[in-house]
Short mmCIF file of C-alpha atoms and ligand atoms in Angstrom, two decimals:
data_model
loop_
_atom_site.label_atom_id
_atom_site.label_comp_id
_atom_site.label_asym_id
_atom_site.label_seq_id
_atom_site.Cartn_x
_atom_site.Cartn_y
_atom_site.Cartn_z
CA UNK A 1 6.56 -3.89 -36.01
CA UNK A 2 6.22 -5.66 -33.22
CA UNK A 3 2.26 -5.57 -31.49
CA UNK A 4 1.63 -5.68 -27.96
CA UNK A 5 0.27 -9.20 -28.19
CA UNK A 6 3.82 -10.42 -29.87
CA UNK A 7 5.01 -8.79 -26.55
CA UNK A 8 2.80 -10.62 -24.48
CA UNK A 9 3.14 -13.92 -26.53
CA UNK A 10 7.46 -13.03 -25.47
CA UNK A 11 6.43 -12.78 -21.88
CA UNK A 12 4.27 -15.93 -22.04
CA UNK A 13 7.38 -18.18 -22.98
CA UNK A 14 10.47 -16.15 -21.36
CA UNK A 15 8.78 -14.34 -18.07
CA UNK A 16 7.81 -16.58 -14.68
CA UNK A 17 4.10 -17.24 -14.98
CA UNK A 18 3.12 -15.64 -11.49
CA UNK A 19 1.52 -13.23 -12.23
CA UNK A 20 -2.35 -13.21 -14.33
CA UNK A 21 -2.22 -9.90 -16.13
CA UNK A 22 -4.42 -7.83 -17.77
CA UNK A 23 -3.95 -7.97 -21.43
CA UNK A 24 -2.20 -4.15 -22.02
CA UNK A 25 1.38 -2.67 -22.49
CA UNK A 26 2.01 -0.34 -20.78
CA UNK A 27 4.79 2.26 -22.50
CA UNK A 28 4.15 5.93 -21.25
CA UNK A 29 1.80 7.87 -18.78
CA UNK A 30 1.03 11.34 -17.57
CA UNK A 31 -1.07 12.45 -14.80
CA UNK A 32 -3.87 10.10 -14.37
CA UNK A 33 -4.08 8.80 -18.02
CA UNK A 34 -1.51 5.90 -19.93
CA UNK A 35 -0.81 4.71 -23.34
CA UNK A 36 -0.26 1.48 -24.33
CA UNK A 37 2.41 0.49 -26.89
CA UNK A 38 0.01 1.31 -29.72
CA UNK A 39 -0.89 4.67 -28.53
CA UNK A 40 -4.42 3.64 -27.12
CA UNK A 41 -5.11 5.83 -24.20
CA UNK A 42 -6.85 4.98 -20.65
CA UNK A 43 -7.17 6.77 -17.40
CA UNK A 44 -5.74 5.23 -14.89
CA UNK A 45 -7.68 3.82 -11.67
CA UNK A 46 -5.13 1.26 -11.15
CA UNK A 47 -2.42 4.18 -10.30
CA UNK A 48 0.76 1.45 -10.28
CA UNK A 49 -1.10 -0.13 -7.75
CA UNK A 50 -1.45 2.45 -5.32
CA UNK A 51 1.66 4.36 -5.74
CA UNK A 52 1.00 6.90 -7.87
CA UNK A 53 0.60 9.61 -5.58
CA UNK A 54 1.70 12.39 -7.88
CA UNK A 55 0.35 10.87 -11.10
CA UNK A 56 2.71 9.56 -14.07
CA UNK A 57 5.89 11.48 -14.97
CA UNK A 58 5.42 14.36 -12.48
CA UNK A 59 7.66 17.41 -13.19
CA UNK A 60 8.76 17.26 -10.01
CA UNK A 61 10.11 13.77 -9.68
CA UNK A 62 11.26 13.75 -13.11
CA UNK A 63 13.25 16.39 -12.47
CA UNK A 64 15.05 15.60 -9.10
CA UNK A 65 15.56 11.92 -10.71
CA UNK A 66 16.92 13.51 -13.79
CA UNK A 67 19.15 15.60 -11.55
CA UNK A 68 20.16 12.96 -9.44
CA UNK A 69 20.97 10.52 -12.28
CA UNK A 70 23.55 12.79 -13.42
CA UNK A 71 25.19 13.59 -10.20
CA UNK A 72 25.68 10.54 -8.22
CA UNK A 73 23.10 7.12 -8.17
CA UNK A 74 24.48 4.95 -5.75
CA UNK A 75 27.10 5.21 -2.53
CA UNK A 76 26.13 2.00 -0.13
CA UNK A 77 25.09 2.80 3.06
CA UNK A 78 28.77 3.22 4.39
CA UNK A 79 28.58 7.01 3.71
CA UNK A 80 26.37 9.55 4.32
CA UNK A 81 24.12 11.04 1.37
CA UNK A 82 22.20 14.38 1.71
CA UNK A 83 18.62 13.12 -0.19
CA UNK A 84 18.54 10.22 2.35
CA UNK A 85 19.12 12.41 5.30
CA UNK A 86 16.41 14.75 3.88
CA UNK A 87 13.97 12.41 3.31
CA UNK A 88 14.41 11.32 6.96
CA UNK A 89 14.36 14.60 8.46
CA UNK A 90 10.77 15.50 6.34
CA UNK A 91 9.14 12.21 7.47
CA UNK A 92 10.60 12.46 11.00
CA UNK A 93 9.50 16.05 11.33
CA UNK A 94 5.41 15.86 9.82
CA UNK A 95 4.49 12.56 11.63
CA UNK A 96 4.95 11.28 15.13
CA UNK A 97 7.21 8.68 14.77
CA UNK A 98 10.77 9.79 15.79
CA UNK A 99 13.37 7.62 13.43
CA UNK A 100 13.06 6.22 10.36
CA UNK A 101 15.16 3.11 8.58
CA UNK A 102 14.74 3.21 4.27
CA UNK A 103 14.43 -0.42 2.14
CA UNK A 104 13.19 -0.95 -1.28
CA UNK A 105 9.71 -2.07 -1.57
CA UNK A 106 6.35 -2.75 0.74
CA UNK A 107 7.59 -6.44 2.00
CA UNK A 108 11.13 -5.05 3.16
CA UNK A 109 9.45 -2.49 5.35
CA UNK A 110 6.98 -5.02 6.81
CA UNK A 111 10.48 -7.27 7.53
CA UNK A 112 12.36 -4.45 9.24
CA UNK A 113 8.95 -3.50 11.52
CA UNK A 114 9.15 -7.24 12.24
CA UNK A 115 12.53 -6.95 13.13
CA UNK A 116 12.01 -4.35 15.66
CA UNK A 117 9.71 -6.33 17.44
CA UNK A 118 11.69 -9.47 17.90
CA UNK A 119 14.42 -7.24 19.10
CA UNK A 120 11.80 -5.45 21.33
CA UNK A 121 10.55 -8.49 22.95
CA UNK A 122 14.83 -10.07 23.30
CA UNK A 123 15.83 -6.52 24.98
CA UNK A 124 12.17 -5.62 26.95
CA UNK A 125 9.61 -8.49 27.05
CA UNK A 126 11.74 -11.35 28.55
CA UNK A 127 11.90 -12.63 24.90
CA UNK A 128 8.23 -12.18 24.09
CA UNK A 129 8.03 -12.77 20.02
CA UNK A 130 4.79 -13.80 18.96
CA UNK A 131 2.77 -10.65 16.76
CA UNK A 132 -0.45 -11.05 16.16
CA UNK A 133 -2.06 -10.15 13.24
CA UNK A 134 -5.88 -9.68 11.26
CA UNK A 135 -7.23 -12.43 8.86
CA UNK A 136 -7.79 -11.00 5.38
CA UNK A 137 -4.66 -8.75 6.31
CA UNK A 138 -1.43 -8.29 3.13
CA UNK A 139 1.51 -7.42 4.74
CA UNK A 140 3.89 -8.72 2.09
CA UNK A 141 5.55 -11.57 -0.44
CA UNK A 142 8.93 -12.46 1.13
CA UNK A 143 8.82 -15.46 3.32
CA UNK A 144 8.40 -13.93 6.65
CA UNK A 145 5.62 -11.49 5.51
CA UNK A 146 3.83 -14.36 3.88
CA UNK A 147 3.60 -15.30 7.25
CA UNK A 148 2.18 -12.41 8.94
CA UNK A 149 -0.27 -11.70 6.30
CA UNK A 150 -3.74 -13.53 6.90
CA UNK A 151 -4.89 -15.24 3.87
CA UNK A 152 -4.13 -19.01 3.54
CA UNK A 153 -4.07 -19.02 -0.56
CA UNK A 154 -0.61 -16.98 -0.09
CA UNK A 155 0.64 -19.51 2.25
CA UNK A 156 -0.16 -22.76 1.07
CA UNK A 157 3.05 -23.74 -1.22
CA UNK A 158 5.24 -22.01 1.15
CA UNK A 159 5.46 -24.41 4.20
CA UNK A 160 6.81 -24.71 6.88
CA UNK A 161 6.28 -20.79 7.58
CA UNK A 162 8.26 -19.00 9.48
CA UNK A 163 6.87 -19.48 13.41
CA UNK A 164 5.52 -16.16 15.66
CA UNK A 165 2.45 -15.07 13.83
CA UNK A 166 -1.18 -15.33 14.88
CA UNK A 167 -4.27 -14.19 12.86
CA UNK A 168 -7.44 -13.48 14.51
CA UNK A 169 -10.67 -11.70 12.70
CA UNK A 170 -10.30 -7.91 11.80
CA UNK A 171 -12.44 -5.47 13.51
CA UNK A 172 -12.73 -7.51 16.66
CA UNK A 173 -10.81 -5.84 19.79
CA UNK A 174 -12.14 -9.45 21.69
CA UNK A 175 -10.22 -11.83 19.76
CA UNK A 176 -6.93 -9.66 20.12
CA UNK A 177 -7.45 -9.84 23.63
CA UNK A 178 -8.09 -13.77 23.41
CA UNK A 179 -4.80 -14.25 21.52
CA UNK A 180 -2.54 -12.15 24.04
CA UNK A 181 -0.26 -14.22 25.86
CA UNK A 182 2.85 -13.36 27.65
CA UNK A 183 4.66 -14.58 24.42
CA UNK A 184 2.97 -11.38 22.55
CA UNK A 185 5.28 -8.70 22.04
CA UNK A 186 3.15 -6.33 19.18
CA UNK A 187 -0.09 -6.24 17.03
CA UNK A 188 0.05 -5.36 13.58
CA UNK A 189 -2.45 -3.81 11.93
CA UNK A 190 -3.08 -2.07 8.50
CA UNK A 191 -5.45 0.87 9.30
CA UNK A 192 -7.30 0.13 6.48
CA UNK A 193 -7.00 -3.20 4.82
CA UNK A 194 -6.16 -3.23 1.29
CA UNK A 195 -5.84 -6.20 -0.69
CA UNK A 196 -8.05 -7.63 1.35
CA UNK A 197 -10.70 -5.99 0.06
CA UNK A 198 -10.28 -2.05 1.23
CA UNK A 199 -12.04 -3.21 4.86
CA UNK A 200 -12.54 0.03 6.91
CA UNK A 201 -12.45 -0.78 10.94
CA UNK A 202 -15.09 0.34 12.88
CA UNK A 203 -14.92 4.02 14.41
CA UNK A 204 -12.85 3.27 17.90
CA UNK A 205 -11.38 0.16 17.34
CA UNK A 206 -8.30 0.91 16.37
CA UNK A 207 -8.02 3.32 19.67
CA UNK A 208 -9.00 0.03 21.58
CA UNK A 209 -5.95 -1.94 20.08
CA UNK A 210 -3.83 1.11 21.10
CA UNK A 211 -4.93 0.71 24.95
CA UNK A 212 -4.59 -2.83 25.06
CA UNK A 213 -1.17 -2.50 23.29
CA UNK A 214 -0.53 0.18 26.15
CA UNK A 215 -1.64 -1.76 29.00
CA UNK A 216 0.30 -5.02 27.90
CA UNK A 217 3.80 -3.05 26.85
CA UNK A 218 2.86 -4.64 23.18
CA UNK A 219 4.06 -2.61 20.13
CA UNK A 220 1.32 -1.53 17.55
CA UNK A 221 2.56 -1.91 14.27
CA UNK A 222 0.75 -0.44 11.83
CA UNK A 223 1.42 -1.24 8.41
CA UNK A 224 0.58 1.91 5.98
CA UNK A 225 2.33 0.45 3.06
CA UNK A 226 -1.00 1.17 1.15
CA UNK A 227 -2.28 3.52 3.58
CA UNK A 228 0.67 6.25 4.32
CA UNK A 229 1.70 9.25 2.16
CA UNK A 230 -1.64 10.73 1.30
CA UNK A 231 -3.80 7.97 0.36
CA UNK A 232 -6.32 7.85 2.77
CA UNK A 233 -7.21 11.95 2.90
CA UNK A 234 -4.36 12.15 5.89
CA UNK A 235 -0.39 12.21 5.18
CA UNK A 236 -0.25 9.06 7.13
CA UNK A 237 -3.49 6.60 8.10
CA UNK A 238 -3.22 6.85 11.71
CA UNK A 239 -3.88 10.05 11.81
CA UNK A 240 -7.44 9.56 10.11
CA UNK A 241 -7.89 7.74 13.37
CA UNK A 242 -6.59 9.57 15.75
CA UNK A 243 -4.52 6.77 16.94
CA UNK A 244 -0.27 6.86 17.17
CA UNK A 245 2.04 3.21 15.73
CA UNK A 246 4.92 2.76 17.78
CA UNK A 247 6.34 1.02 14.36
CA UNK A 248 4.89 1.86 10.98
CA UNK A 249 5.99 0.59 7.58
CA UNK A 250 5.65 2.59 4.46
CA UNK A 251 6.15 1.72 0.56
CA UNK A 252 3.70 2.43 -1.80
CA UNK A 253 2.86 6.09 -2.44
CA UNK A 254 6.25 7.41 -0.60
CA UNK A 255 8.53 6.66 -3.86
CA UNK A 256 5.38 8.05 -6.30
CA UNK A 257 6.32 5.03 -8.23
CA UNK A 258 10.04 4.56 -7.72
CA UNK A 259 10.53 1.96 -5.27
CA UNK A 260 11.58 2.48 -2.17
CA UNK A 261 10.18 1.59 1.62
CA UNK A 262 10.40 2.31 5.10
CA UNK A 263 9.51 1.81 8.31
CA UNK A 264 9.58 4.06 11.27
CA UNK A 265 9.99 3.60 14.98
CA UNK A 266 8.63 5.71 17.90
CA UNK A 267 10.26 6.28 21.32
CA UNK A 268 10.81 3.28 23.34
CA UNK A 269 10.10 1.10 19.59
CA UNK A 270 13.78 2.01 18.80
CA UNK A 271 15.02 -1.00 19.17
CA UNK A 272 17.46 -1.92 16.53
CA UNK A 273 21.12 -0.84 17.42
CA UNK A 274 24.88 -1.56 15.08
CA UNK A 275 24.90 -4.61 12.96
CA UNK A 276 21.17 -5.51 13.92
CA UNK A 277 19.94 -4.35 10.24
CA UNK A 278 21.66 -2.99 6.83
CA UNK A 279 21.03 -2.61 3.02
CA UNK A 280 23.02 -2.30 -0.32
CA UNK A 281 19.77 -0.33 -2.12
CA UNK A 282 17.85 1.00 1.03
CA UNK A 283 17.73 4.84 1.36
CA UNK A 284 19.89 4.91 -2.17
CA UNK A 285 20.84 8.61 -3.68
CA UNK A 286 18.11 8.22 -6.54
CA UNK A 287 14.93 6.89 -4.64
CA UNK A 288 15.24 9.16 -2.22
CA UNK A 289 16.00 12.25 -4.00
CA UNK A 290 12.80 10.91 -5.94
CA UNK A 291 10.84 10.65 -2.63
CA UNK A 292 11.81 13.63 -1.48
CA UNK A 293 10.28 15.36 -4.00
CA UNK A 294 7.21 13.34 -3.86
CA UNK A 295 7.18 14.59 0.35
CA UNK A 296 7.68 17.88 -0.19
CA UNK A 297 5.10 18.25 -3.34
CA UNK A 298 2.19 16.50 -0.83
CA UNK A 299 3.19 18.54 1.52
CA UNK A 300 3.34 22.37 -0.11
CA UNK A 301 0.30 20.98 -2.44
CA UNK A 302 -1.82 19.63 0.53
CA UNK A 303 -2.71 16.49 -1.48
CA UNK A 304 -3.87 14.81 1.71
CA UNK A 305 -6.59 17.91 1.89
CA UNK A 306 -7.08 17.15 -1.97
CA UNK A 307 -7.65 13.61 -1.06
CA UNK A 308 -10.14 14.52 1.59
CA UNK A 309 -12.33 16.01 -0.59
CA UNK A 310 -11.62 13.93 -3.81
CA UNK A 311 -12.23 10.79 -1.48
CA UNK A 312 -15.36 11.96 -0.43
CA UNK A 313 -16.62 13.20 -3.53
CA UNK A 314 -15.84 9.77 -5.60
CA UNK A 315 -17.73 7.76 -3.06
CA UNK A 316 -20.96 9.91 -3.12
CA UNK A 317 -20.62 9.65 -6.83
CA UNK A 318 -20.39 5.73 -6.75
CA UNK A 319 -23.04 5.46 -3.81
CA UNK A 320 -25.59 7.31 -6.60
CA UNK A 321 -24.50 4.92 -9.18
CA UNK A 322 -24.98 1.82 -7.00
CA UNK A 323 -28.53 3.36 -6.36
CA UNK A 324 -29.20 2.99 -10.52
CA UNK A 325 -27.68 -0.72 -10.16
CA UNK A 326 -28.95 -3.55 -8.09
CA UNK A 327 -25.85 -5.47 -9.16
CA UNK A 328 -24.12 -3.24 -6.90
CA UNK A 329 -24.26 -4.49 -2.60
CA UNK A 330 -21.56 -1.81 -0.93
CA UNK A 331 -19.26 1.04 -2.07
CA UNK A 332 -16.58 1.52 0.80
CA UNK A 333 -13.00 3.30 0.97
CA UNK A 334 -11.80 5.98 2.41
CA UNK A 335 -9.89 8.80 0.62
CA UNK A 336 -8.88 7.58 -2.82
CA UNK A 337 -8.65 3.76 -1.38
CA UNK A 338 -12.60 3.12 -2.63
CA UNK A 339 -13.72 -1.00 -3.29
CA UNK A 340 -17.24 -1.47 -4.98
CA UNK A 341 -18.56 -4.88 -4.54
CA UNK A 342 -21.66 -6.38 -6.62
CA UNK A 343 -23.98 -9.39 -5.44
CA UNK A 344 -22.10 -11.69 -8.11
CA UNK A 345 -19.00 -12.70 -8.95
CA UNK A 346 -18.52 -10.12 -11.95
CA UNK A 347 -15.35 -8.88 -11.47
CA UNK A 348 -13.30 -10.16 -14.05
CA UNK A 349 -15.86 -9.34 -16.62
CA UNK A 350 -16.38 -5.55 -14.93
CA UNK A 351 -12.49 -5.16 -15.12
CA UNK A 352 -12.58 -6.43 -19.20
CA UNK A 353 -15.30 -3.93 -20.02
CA UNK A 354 -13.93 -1.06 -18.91
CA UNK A 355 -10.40 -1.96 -20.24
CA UNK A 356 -12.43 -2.26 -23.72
CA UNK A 357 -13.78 1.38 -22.58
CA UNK A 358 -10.64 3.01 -22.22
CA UNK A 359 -10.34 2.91 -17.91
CA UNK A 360 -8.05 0.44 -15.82
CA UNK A 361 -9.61 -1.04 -12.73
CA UNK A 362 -7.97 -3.96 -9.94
CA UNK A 363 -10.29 -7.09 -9.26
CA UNK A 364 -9.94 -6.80 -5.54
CA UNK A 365 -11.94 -10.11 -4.91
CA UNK A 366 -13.89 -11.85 -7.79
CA UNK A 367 -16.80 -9.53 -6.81
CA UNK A 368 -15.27 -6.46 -6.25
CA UNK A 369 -13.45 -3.76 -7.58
CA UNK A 370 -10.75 -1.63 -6.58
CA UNK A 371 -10.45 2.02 -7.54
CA UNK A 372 -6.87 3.26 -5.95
CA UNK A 373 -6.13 6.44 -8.58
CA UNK A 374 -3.30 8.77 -8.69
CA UNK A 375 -3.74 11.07 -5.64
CA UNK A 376 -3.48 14.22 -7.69
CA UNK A 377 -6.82 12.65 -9.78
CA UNK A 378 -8.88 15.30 -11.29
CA UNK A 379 -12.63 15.84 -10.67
CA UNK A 380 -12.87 15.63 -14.65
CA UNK A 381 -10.93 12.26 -14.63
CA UNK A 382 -12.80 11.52 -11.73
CA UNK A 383 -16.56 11.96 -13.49
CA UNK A 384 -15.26 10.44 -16.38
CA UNK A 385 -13.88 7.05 -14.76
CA UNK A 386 -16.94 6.67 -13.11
CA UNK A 387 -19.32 7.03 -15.97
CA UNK A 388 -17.19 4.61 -18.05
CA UNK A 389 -17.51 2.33 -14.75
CA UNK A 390 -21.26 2.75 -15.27
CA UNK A 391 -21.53 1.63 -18.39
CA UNK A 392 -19.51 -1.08 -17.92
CA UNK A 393 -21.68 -2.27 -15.15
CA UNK A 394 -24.55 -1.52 -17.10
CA UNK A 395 -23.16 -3.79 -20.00
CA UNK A 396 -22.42 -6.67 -17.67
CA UNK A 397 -25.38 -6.56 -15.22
CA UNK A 398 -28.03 -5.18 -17.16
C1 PLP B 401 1.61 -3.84 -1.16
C2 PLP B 401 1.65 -4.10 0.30
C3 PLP B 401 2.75 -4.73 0.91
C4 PLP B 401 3.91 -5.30 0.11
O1 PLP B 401 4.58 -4.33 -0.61
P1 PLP B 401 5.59 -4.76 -1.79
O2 PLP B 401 6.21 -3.48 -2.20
O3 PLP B 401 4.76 -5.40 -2.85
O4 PLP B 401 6.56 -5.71 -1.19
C5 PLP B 401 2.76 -4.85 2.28
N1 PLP B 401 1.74 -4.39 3.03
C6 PLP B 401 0.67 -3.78 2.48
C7 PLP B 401 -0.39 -3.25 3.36
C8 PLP B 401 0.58 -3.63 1.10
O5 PLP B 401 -0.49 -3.06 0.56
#
C-alpha cells in the first residue's frame, strides 16, 4: 500500500517545489472535519484556505455539480448558459454592484478589476492609470497582481513588474492622499487584509478612502477575494463597513471550493465594452451551477448572520485563552477571518502541534496564526478547535 509519506516522497521528485506544505494528504472531508489518506481525522481551521463556506462535500453543491456533470460541463462563452446567468442575476440582485464578469480563481478577478480601471482612466480620466494600493496587501500570483499586491518577498524574482502600481501604508487615509496624482485613476483596497496578517482598518477609514475616491473621480476597488460571500459576518465586506466599491473582485468562498472568480462593476465603473475582455473557463456550466448553490444556501441559511455570531463568539473564546497565555500579544479578525499572534516567532511549531493534535491551522506570519474555518463551523467544532489550540500553545510556550 502506498503511505502518505511515499506520496509526498512522489511529489518531492515529480511536483514544482513552490509550495512548503504541511506534511498531510488530504483524501476526503465533510463539514468542518478531513481525513487524510490513512483515515486520521482533523477539523479543519484551514477551510481550503478560506473557501469553504459551506464546509466539505455539502449536499447542496454536491448535488447541483452531480447534476450538472451529467447534463452539460462546458459551452465557451459564445452561448448563453442558464447557471451563469443565474449566478449573475443572485449576485447582481443582493449587493450593490450592478454587473458582474465570472473568471476562475482570486488573481483573475483582481486582473479583470484592473482592467476596468485602465479602461476607466483611457475612456474618463484623460488616460489616468496609476492604482494605488496598501503595503502588506495580497491581491494575487499572476504577473500583474504580483504587482499590485504590497509585499516585496512576492516580487523580488519577478522583475521588471508590470508599471502603474503604488503602495503606501494601510490604515493611513494621509498617505493615499500623498500618492494621488492626476495619473491616479482608482484605490484598491481589501477591506480586511488577509494574508497579510488578517489587519482590520480602523472604524471610518475606509469611508474616508470612499470620499477622497469621490472627490477625485478615482474608482475604489475593493478586493473581497477573501473577504466576500459570508466570511466576514456580512454577504460581502463592504457592507460590514458601510462603505460601497465601484469594482469588487470575488474568488474564494463564492465557488465553496470549486474555483471560480469574479469581479463586479458599479454604475459609471462599467467600463469594459466588446472584445475588451473574454474567457474559455470563466462563468463555465459546472462552477457556476456549483456557485449558485453555494449563493442561494448563504442566502436562505443566513450564514452571514451565522458568521456574525460565530465570529464573535470564537474571538471572545480566544481573547480568554490569550488571558491564560502570556505567549499570546493580540487576537484580531472579524467574522470567521480571526489571526492570533504570540510575542515569538512560534508559528511553525504552534501549526506542528496541533496537526499532531488532530486540528489544521495557516502560519499567517512566523508569529501568527490564522484561523479561516468553514463558514457553516459548529459551536462544538468551534470549542473543540480552540481547546486543542490551547494545548498546543500550552505545549510550545509553557
Ligand atoms: C487569495 C487571494 C487572491 C488570489 O486568489 P487566487 O485564487 O489564489 O488567485 C487575491 N486577493 C486576495 C485578497 C486573496 O486573499
Amino acid at each position: 500500500m502506498t503511505t502518505s509519506r511515499d506520496w509526498q516522497q512522489i511529489e518531492s521528485e515529480y511536483y514544482m517545489q513552490t509550495v512548503r506544505r504541511v506534511p498531510v494528504t488530504l483524501a476526503r472531508g465533510k463539514d468542518s472535519t478531513v481525513w487524510d489518506d490513512q483515515g486520521r481525522e482533523y477539523l479543519d481551521f484551514v477551510g481550503g484556505w478560506a473557501t469553504a463556506t459551506l464546509g466539505h462535500s455539502h449536499p447542496a453543491m454536491v448535488q447541483a455539480i452531480t447534476e450538472q456533470a451529467g447534463a452539460l460541463i462546458q459551452t465557451s462563452n459564445a452561448f448563453y448558459t442558464i447557471p451563469q446567468i443565474e449566478l449573475a442575476q443572485l449576485l447582481i440582485d443582493n449587493s450593490c454592484m450592478d454587473r458582474v464578469f465570472f473568471c476562475n480563481s482570486g488573481a483573475e478577478a483582481v486582473e479583470g478589476a484592473i482592467k476596468v480601471a485602465r479602461r476607466y482612466g483611457a475612456l474618463h480620466r484623460d488616460g489616468a492609470y496609476e492604482i494605488i494600493t496598501a503595503l502588506d496587501s495580497f491581491h494575487g500570483r499572476t504577473m500583474t497582481t504580483v504587482a499590485a499586491t504590497g509585499q516585496p518577498h512576492y516580487q523580488e524574482a519577478l522583475r521588471p513588474l508590470t508599471p502603474g502600481f503604488l503602495h503606501v501604508p494601510f490604515n493611513d487615509i494621509e498617505a493615499i492622499r500623498d500618492a494621488t496624482t492626476e495619473r491616479t485613476v482608482a484605490v484598491m483596497l481589501e477591506p480586511v487584509q488577509g494574508e497579510g496578517g488578517v489587519n482590520v482598518p480602523a472604524p471610518g477609514y475606509l469611508a474616508a478612502v470612499r470620499a477622497w475616491c469621490d472627490e477625485h473621480n478615482l474608482l475604489l476597488i475593493l478586493d473581497e477575494v477573501q473577504t466576500g460571500v459570508g466570511r466576514l459576518g456580512h454577504l460581502f465586506g463592504y457592507q460590514a463597513f458601510g462603505v460601497e466599491p465601484d469594482v469588487m473582485a470575488l474568488a474564494k468562498g463564492l465557488g465553496g471550493g470549486v474555483p471560480i472568480g469574479a469581479f463586479l462593476t458599479r454604475g459609471r465603473a462599467d467600463a469594459l465594452t466588446y472584445g475588451d475582455h473574454g474567457s474559455t473557463y470563466g462563468g463555465n456550466v459546472l462552477t457556476t451551477a456549483a456557485a449558485l448553490a453555494v449563493i442561494r444556501t448563504v442566502l436562505s441559511e443566513d450564514i452571514p448572520g451565522r458568521v456574525r455570531a460565530a465570529g464573535e463568539r470564537m474571538i471572545n473564546a480566544l481573547r480568554a485563552v490569550a488571558d491564560r497565555h502570556a505567549a499570546i500579544v493580540d487576537v484580531r479578525g472579524m467574522g470567521l477571518l480571526i489571526a492570533v499572534q504570540f510575542t515569538e516567532e512560534i508559528a511553525a511549531d504552534l501549526l506542528a502541534a496541533c496537526l499532531e493534535r488532530g486540528l489544521l491551522v495557516n502560519r499567517v506570519r512566523p508569529n501568527a496564526l490564522r484561523l479561516m474555518p468553514p463558514l457553516t463551523l459548529s459551536n462544538a467544532d468551534m470549542d473543540r478547535g480552540i481547546a486543542i489550540l490551547e494545548d498546543a500553545i500550552a505545549a510550545v510556550a509553557g
